[in-house]
Amino acid sequence: MKSFLKDAKRSVPKDLWAAYSRFVVSVRDKNGKERWVRNSSKIDEAVESAGYFALRSNVVSDAFEALAIYRQRNMVEQDFNQLKNWLDGDRLRVGAVSVQGKLLVSTIGTALRMMMLCSAKKMENRKDKLTIPGGSLDRLLMELTLVRAEKRKNANAWIRNTIPASRRRCFELLQLPEPPRKFIL
């Protein structure tokens, strides 16, 4: 770089060269001529930590510990924002009582899902042939929604369609009996 600038009768100011010289590397091409190319790894390192970040704490003196605590707090805030989105918690649409009701329903639903997932995991570990479809509770529940029953036109009864073996295993994973073939109302 310096020789190139020297040939062009130009120079890089010392303060700029000191600040930015790490981002270029001198290499020789096939003809043995020196040329300068970008040092991508140094540029990537600089971009990753570019900008300034100030974190003040009157409780923790170690900067790295304070940063770890801050990041944990940030994760909690992001999860809380996600919960607000699930509950549709827009300030203009809800009051305190309705938020509490939505939170209760969400908590009960989450608890039921966790119980179902734990049950399925236990059964999966007990029996080799049983696996959770796609490794996901959502996928397992989607399989169960495909079980259908049709109302008889000439009787007050519902008849369940035949359940394939893959869906029967889903019932077994959740430790549920298969629904009866006929429902009479």
CSV table of N, CA and C in Angstrom, one decimal, residues 24-137:
chain,number,residue,atom,x,y,z
A,24,VAL,N,-6.2,-4.4,5.9
A,24,VAL,CA,-5.6,-4.8,4.6
A,24,VAL,C,-4.3,-5.6,4.8
A,25,VAL,N,-4.1,-6.5,3.8
A,25,VAL,CA,-2.9,-7.4,3.9
A,25,VAL,C,-2.2,-7.3,2.6
A,26,SER,N,-0.9,-7.3,2.7
A,26,SER,CA,0.0,-7.3,1.5
A,26,SER,C,0.2,-8.8,1.0
A,27,VAL,N,-0.1,-9.0,-0.3
A,27,VAL,CA,0.1,-10.3,-0.9
A,27,VAL,C,0.8,-10.1,-2.2
A,28,ARG,N,1.5,-11.2,-2.7
A,28,ARG,CA,2.1,-11.1,-4.0
A,28,ARG,C,1.3,-11.9,-5.0
A,29,ASP,N,1.1,-11.4,-6.2
A,29,ASP,CA,0.4,-12.1,-7.2
A,29,ASP,C,1.3,-13.0,-8.0
A,30,LYS,N,0.8,-13.6,-9.1
A,30,LYS,CA,1.5,-14.6,-9.8
A,30,LYS,C,2.8,-14.0,-10.4
A,31,ASN,N,2.8,-12.8,-10.7
A,31,ASN,CA,4.0,-12.1,-11.3
A,31,ASN,C,5.0,-11.6,-10.3
A,32,GLY,N,4.7,-11.9,-9.0
A,32,GLY,CA,5.6,-11.4,-8.0
A,32,GLY,C,5.3,-10.0,-7.6
A,33,LYS,N,4.3,-9.4,-8.1
A,33,LYS,CA,4.0,-8.0,-7.8
A,33,LYS,C,3.2,-7.9,-6.5
A,34,GLU,N,3.6,-6.9,-5.7
A,34,GLU,CA,2.9,-6.8,-4.4
A,34,GLU,C,1.6,-6.0,-4.6
A,35,ARG,N,0.5,-6.5,-4.0
A,35,ARG,CA,-0.7,-5.8,-4.0
A,35,ARG,C,-1.4,-6.0,-2.7
A,36,TRP,N,-2.4,-5.1,-2.4
A,36,TRP,CA,-3.1,-5.1,-1.2
A,36,TRP,C,-4.5,-5.6,-1.3
A,37,VAL,N,-4.9,-6.4,-0.4
A,37,VAL,CA,-6.3,-7.0,-0.4
A,37,VAL,C,-6.9,-6.8,1.0
A,38,ARG,N,-8.2,-6.9,1.0
A,38,ARG,CA,-8.9,-6.8,2.3
A,38,ARG,C,-8.6,-8.0,3.2
A,39,ASN,N,-8.5,-7.7,4.5
A,39,ASN,CA,-8.4,-8.8,5.4
A,39,ASN,C,-9.8,-9.1,6.0
A,40,SER,N,-10.5,-10.0,5.4
A,40,SER,CA,-11.9,-10.3,5.7
A,40,SER,C,-12.1,-10.7,7.1
A,41,SER,N,-11.2,-11.5,7.7
A,41,SER,CA,-11.4,-11.9,9.1
A,41,SER,C,-11.3,-10.8,10.0
A,42,LYS,N,-10.4,-9.8,9.8
A,42,LYS,CA,-10.3,-8.7,10.7
A,42,LYS,C,-11.5,-7.8,10.5
A,43,ILE,N,-12.0,-7.6,9.3
A,43,ILE,CA,-13.2,-6.8,9.0
A,43,ILE,C,-14.4,-7.4,9.8
A,44,ASP,N,-14.6,-8.7,9.6
A,44,ASP,CA,-15.7,-9.4,10.3
A,44,ASP,C,-15.6,-9.2,11.8
A,45,GLU,N,-14.4,-9.4,12.4
A,45,GLU,CA,-14.3,-9.2,13.9
A,45,GLU,C,-14.7,-7.7,14.3
A,46,ALA,N,-14.2,-6.8,13.4
A,46,ALA,CA,-14.5,-5.4,13.8
A,46,ALA,C,-16.0,-5.1,13.6
A,47,VAL,N,-16.7,-5.7,12.6
A,47,VAL,CA,-18.1,-5.4,12.4
A,47,VAL,C,-18.9,-6.1,13.5
A,48,GLU,N,-18.5,-7.2,14.0
A,48,GLU,CA,-19.2,-7.9,15.1
A,48,GLU,C,-19.2,-7.1,16.4
A,49,SER,N,-18.1,-6.4,16.6
A,49,SER,CA,-18.1,-5.6,17.9
A,49,SER,C,-18.1,-4.1,17.6
A,50,ALA,N,-18.6,-3.7,16.4
A,50,ALA,CA,-18.7,-2.3,16.1
A,50,ALA,C,-19.7,-1.6,16.9
A,51,GLY,N,-19.5,-0.3,17.1
A,51,GLY,CA,-20.4,0.5,17.9
A,51,GLY,C,-20.0,0.5,19.4
A,52,TYR,N,-20.8,1.2,20.2
A,52,TYR,CA,-20.5,1.3,21.6
A,52,TYR,C,-21.6,0.8,22.4
A,53,PHE,N,-21.3,0.2,23.5
A,53,PHE,CA,-22.3,-0.3,24.4
A,53,PHE,C,-21.9,0.0,25.8
A,54,ALA,N,-22.7,0.8,26.5
A,54,ALA,CA,-22.4,1.1,27.9
A,54,ALA,C,-23.4,0.5,28.8
A,55,LEU,N,-22.9,-0.1,29.9
A,55,LEU,CA,-23.8,-0.7,30.9
A,55,LEU,C,-23.3,-0.3,32.2
A,56,ARG,N,-24.2,0.3,33.0
A,56,ARG,CA,-23.8,0.8,34.3
A,56,ARG,C,-24.5,-0.1,35.4
A,57,SER,N,-23.8,-0.4,36.4
A,57,SER,CA,-24.4,-1.1,37.5
A,57,SER,C,-23.8,-0.7,38.8
A,58,ASN,N,-24.7,-0.4,39.8
A,58,ASN,CA,-24.2,-0.1,41.1
A,58,ASN,C,-24.3,-1.3,42.0
A,59,VAL,N,-24.6,-2.5,41.4
A,59,VAL,CA,-24.7,-3.7,42.2
A,59,VAL,C,-23.5,-4.7,41.9
A,60,VAL,N,-23.2,-4.8,40.6
A,60,VAL,CA,-22.2,-5.8,40.2
A,60,VAL,C,-21.0,-5.0,39.7
A,61,SER,N,-19.8,-5.4,40.2
A,61,SER,CA,-18.6,-4.6,39.8
A,61,SER,C,-17.9,-5.3,38.6
A,62,ASP,N,-18.1,-6.6,38.3
A,62,ASP,CA,-17.5,-7.2,37.2
A,62,ASP,C,-18.3,-7.0,36.0
A,63,ALA,N,-17.7,-6.4,34.9
A,63,ALA,CA,-18.4,-6.0,33.7
A,63,ALA,C,-19.0,-7.2,33.0
A,64,PHE,N,-18.3,-8.4,32.9
A,64,PHE,CA,-18.7,-9.5,32.2
A,64,PHE,C,-19.9,-10.2,32.9
A,65,GLU,N,-19.9,-10.2,34.3
A,65,GLU,CA,-21.0,-10.7,35.0
A,65,GLU,C,-22.3,-9.8,34.8
A,66,ALA,N,-22.0,-8.5,34.8
A,66,ALA,CA,-23.1,-7.5,34.6
A,66,ALA,C,-23.7,-7.7,33.2
A,67,LEU,N,-22.9,-8.0,32.2
A,67,LEU,CA,-23.4,-8.2,30.9
A,67,LEU,C,-24.2,-9.5,30.8
A,68,ALA,N,-23.7,-10.5,31.5
A,68,ALA,CA,-24.5,-11.8,31.5
A,68,ALA,C,-25.9,-11.6,32.1
A,69,ILE,N,-25.9,-10.9,33.2
A,69,ILE,CA,-27.2,-10.6,33.9
A,69,ILE,C,-28.1,-9.8,33.0
A,70,TYR,N,-27.5,-8.8,32.3
A,70,TYR,CA,-28.3,-8.0,31.4
A,70,TYR,C,-28.9,-8.8,30.3
A,71,ARG,N,-28.1,-9.7,29.7
A,71,ARG,CA,-28.6,-10.5,28.6
A,71,ARG,C,-29.7,-11.5,29.1
A,72,GLN,N,-29.6,-12.0,30.3
A,72,GLN,CA,-30.7,-12.8,30.9
A,72,GLN,C,-32.0,-12.0,31.0
A,73,ARG,N,-31.8,-10.8,31.5
A,73,ARG,CA,-33.0,-9.9,31.7
A,73,ARG,C,-33.6,-9.6,30.4
A,74,ASN,N,-32.8,-9.4,29.4
A,74,ASN,CA,-33.3,-9.2,28.0
A,74,ASN,C,-34.1,-10.4,27.5
A,75,MET,N,-33.6,-11.6,27.8
A,75,MET,CA,-34.3,-12.8,27.3
A,75,MET,C,-35.7,-12.8,28.0
A,76,VAL,N,-35.7,-12.5,29.3
A,76,VAL,CA,-37.0,-12.5,30.0
A,76,VAL,C,-38.0,-11.5,29.4
A,77,GLU,N,-37.5,-10.3,29.1
A,77,GLU,CA,-38.3,-9.2,28.5
A,77,GLU,C,-38.8,-9.7,27.1
A,78,GLN,N,-38.0,-10.3,26.3
A,78,GLN,CA,-38.4,-10.8,25.0
A,78,GLN,C,-39.5,-11.9,25.2
A,79,ASP,N,-39.3,-12.8,26.1
A,79,ASP,CA,-40.3,-13.8,26.4
A,79,ASP,C,-41.6,-13.1,26.9
A,80,PHE,N,-41.5,-12.1,27.7
A,80,PHE,CA,-42.7,-11.4,28.1
A,80,PHE,C,-43.5,-10.7,27.0
A,81,ASN,N,-42.7,-10.1,26.1
A,81,ASN,CA,-43.3,-9.5,24.9
A,81,ASN,C,-44.0,-10.6,24.0
A,82,GLN,N,-43.4,-11.8,23.9
A,82,GLN,CA,-44.0,-12.9,23.2
A,82,GLN,C,-45.3,-13.3,23.8
A,83,LEU,N,-45.3,-13.4,25.2
A,83,LEU,CA,-46.5,-13.7,25.9
A,83,LEU,C,-47.6,-12.7,25.7
A,84,LYS,N,-47.2,-11.4,25.7
A,84,LYS,CA,-48.2,-10.3,25.4
A,84,LYS,C,-48.8,-10.5,24.0
A,85,ASN,N,-48.0,-10.9,23.0
A,85,ASN,CA,-48.5,-11.1,21.7
A,85,ASN,C,-49.4,-12.3,21.6
A,86,TRP,N,-49.1,-13.4,22.4
A,86,TRP,CA,-50.0,-14.5,22.4
A,86,TRP,C,-51.3,-14.2,23.0
A,87,LEU,N,-51.3,-13.3,24.1
A,87,LEU,CA,-52.5,-13.0,24.8
A,87,LEU,C,-53.2,-11.8,24.1
A,88,ASP,N,-52.6,-11.3,23.0
A,88,ASP,CA,-53.2,-10.2,22.3
A,88,ASP,C,-53.4,-9.0,23.3
A,89,GLY,N,-52.3,-8.7,24.0
A,89,GLY,CA,-52.4,-7.8,25.1
A,89,GLY,C,-52.1,-6.3,24.7
A,90,ASP,N,-52.8,-5.8,23.7
A,90,ASP,CA,-52.7,-4.4,23.3
A,90,ASP,C,-53.4,-3.6,24.4
A,91,ARG,N,-52.8,-2.5,24.8
A,91,ARG,CA,-53.3,-1.7,25.9
A,91,ARG,C,-54.7,-1.1,25.6
A,92,LEU,N,-55.0,-0.9,24.4
A,92,LEU,CA,-56.4,-0.3,24.0
A,92,LEU,C,-57.5,-1.4,24.1
A,93,ARG,N,-57.1,-2.6,24.1
A,93,ARG,CA,-58.1,-3.7,23.9
A,93,ARG,C,-58.4,-4.4,25.2
A,94,VAL,N,-57.6,-4.3,26.2
A,94,VAL,CA,-57.8,-5.1,27.4
A,94,VAL,C,-57.8,-4.3,28.7
A,95,GLY,N,-58.5,-4.9,29.7
A,95,GLY,CA,-58.4,-4.3,31.0
A,95,GLY,C,-57.7,-5.3,31.9
A,96,ALA,N,-57.4,-5.0,33.2
A,96,ALA,CA,-56.7,-5.8,34.1
A,96,ALA,C,-57.3,-7.2,34.2
A,97,VAL,N,-58.7,-7.2,34.4
A,97,VAL,CA,-59.4,-8.5,34.6
A,97,VAL,C,-59.3,-9.4,33.4
A,98,SER,N,-59.4,-8.8,32.2
A,98,SER,CA,-59.3,-9.7,31.0
A,98,SER,C,-57.9,-10.2,30.7
A,99,VAL,N,-56.9,-9.4,31.1
A,99,VAL,CA,-55.5,-9.9,31.0
A,99,VAL,C,-55.3,-11.1,31.9
A,100,GLN,N,-55.8,-10.9,33.1
A,100,GLN,CA,-55.7,-12.0,34.1
A,100,GLN,C,-56.4,-13.3,33.6
A,101,GLY,N,-57.5,-13.1,33.0
A,101,GLY,CA,-58.3,-14.3,32.5
A,101,GLY,C,-57.5,-14.9,31.3
A,102,LYS,N,-57.0,-14.1,30.4
A,102,LYS,CA,-56.2,-14.6,29.3
A,102,LYS,C,-54.9,-15.3,29.8
A,103,LEU,N,-54.3,-14.7,30.8
A,103,LEU,CA,-53.1,-15.3,31.4
A,103,LEU,C,-53.4,-16.7,32.0
A,104,LEU,N,-54.6,-16.7,32.8
A,104,LEU,CA,-55.0,-18.0,33.4
A,104,LEU,C,-55.2,-19.1,32.3
A,105,VAL,N,-55.9,-18.7,31.3
A,105,VAL,CA,-56.2,-19.7,30.2
A,105,VAL,C,-54.9,-20.2,29.5
A,106,SER,N,-54.0,-19.2,29.3
A,106,SER,CA,-52.7,-19.5,28.7
A,106,SER,C,-51.9,-20.4,29.6
A,107,THR,N,-51.9,-20.1,30.9
A,107,THR,CA,-51.1,-20.9,31.9
A,107,THR,C,-51.7,-22.4,31.9
A,108,ILE,N,-53.0,-22.5,32.0
A,108,ILE,CA,-53.6,-23.8,32.0
A,108,ILE,C,-53.3,-24.6,30.7
A,109,GLY,N,-53.4,-23.9,29.6
A,109,GLY,CA,-53.0,-24.5,28.3
A,109,GLY,C,-51.6,-25.0,28.2
A,110,THR,N,-50.7,-24.1,28.7
A,110,THR,CA,-49.3,-24.5,28.7
A,110,THR,C,-49.0,-25.6,29.6
A,111,ALA,N,-49.7,-25.7,30.8
A,111,ALA,CA,-49.5,-26.8,31.7
A,111,ALA,C,-50.0,-28.1,31.1
A,112,LEU,N,-51.1,-28.1,30.4
A,112,LEU,CA,-51.6,-29.3,29.7
A,112,LEU,C,-50.7,-29.7,28.6
A,113,ARG,N,-50.2,-28.8,27.8
A,113,ARG,CA,-49.2,-29.2,26.8
A,113,ARG,C,-48.0,-29.8,27.4
A,114,MET,N,-47.5,-29.2,28.5
A,114,MET,CA,-46.3,-29.8,29.1
A,114,MET,C,-46.6,-31.2,29.6
A,115,MET,N,-47.7,-31.4,30.2
A,115,MET,CA,-48.1,-32.7,30.7
A,115,MET,C,-48.2,-33.7,29.6
A,116,MET,N,-48.8,-33.3,28.4
A,116,MET,CA,-48.9,-34.2,27.3
A,116,MET,C,-47.5,-34.5,26.7
A,117,LEU,N,-46.6,-33.5,26.7
A,117,LEU,CA,-45.3,-33.7,26.1
A,117,LEU,C,-44.5,-34.7,27.0
A,118,CYS,N,-44.6,-34.5,28.3
A,118,CYS,CA,-43.9,-35.4,29.3
A,118,CYS,C,-44.4,-36.8,29.2
A,119,SER,N,-45.7,-37.0,29.1
A,119,SER,CA,-46.3,-38.3,28.9
A,119,SER,C,-45.8,-38.9,27.6
A,120,ALA,N,-45.8,-38.2,26.5
A,120,ALA,CA,-45.3,-38.7,25.2
A,120,ALA,C,-43.8,-39.1,25.3
A,121,LYS,N,-43.0,-38.2,25.9
A,121,LYS,CA,-41.6,-38.5,26.1
A,121,LYS,C,-41.3,-39.8,26.9
A,122,LYS,N,-42.1,-40.0,28.0
A,122,LYS,CA,-41.9,-41.2,28.8
A,122,LYS,C,-42.3,-42.4,28.0
A,123,MET,N,-43.4,-42.4,27.2
A,123,MET,CA,-43.8,-43.5,26.4
A,123,MET,C,-42.8,-43.8,25.3
A,124,GLU,N,-42.2,-42.7,24.8
A,124,GLU,CA,-41.2,-42.8,23.7
A,124,GLU,C,-40.0,-43.5,24.2
A,125,ASN,N,-39.6,-43.2,25.5
A,125,ASN,CA,-38.4,-43.8,26.0
A,125,ASN,C,-38.7,-45.3,26.4
A,126,ARG,N,-39.9,-45.6,26.8
A,126,ARG,CA,-40.2,-47.0,27.2
A,126,ARG,C,-40.3,-47.9,26.0
A,127,LYS,N,-40.9,-47.5,24.9
A,127,LYS,CA,-41.1,-48.4,23.8
A,127,LYS,C,-40.4,-47.9,22.6
A,128,ASP,N,-39.6,-48.8,22.0
A,128,ASP,CA,-38.8,-48.4,20.8
A,128,ASP,C,-39.6,-48.0,19.6
A,129,LYS,N,-40.7,-48.7,19.4
A,129,LYS,CA,-41.5,-48.4,18.2
A,129,LYS,C,-42.3,-47.1,18.2
A,130,LEU,N,-42.4,-46.5,19.4
A,130,LEU,CA,-43.1,-45.3,19.5
A,130,LEU,C,-42.2,-44.1,19.4
A,131,THR,N,-42.5,-43.2,18.5
A,131,THR,CA,-41.8,-41.9,18.3
A,131,THR,C,-42.8,-40.8,18.2
A,132,ILE,N,-42.4,-39.6,18.7
A,132,ILE,CA,-43.2,-38.4,18.5
A,132,ILE,C,-43.0,-38.0,17.1
A,133,PRO,N,-44.1,-37.8,16.3
A,133,PRO,CA,-44.0,-37.4,14.9
A,133,PRO,C,-43.3,-36.1,14.8
A,134,GLY,N,-42.2,-36.1,14.0
A,134,GLY,CA,-41.5,-34.9,13.8
A,134,GLY,C,-40.8,-34.3,15.1
A,135,GLY,N,-40.8,-35.1,16.2
A,135,GLY,CA,-40.2,-34.6,17.4
A,135,GLY,C,-40.9,-33.4,18.0
A,136,SER,N,-42.2,-33.2,17.6
A,136,SER,CA,-42.9,-32.0,18.0
A,136,SER,C,-44.3,-32.4,18.5
A,137,LEU,N,-44.7,-31.7,19.6
A,137,LEU,CA,-46.0,-31.9,20.2
A,137,LEU,C,-47.1,-31.4,19.2
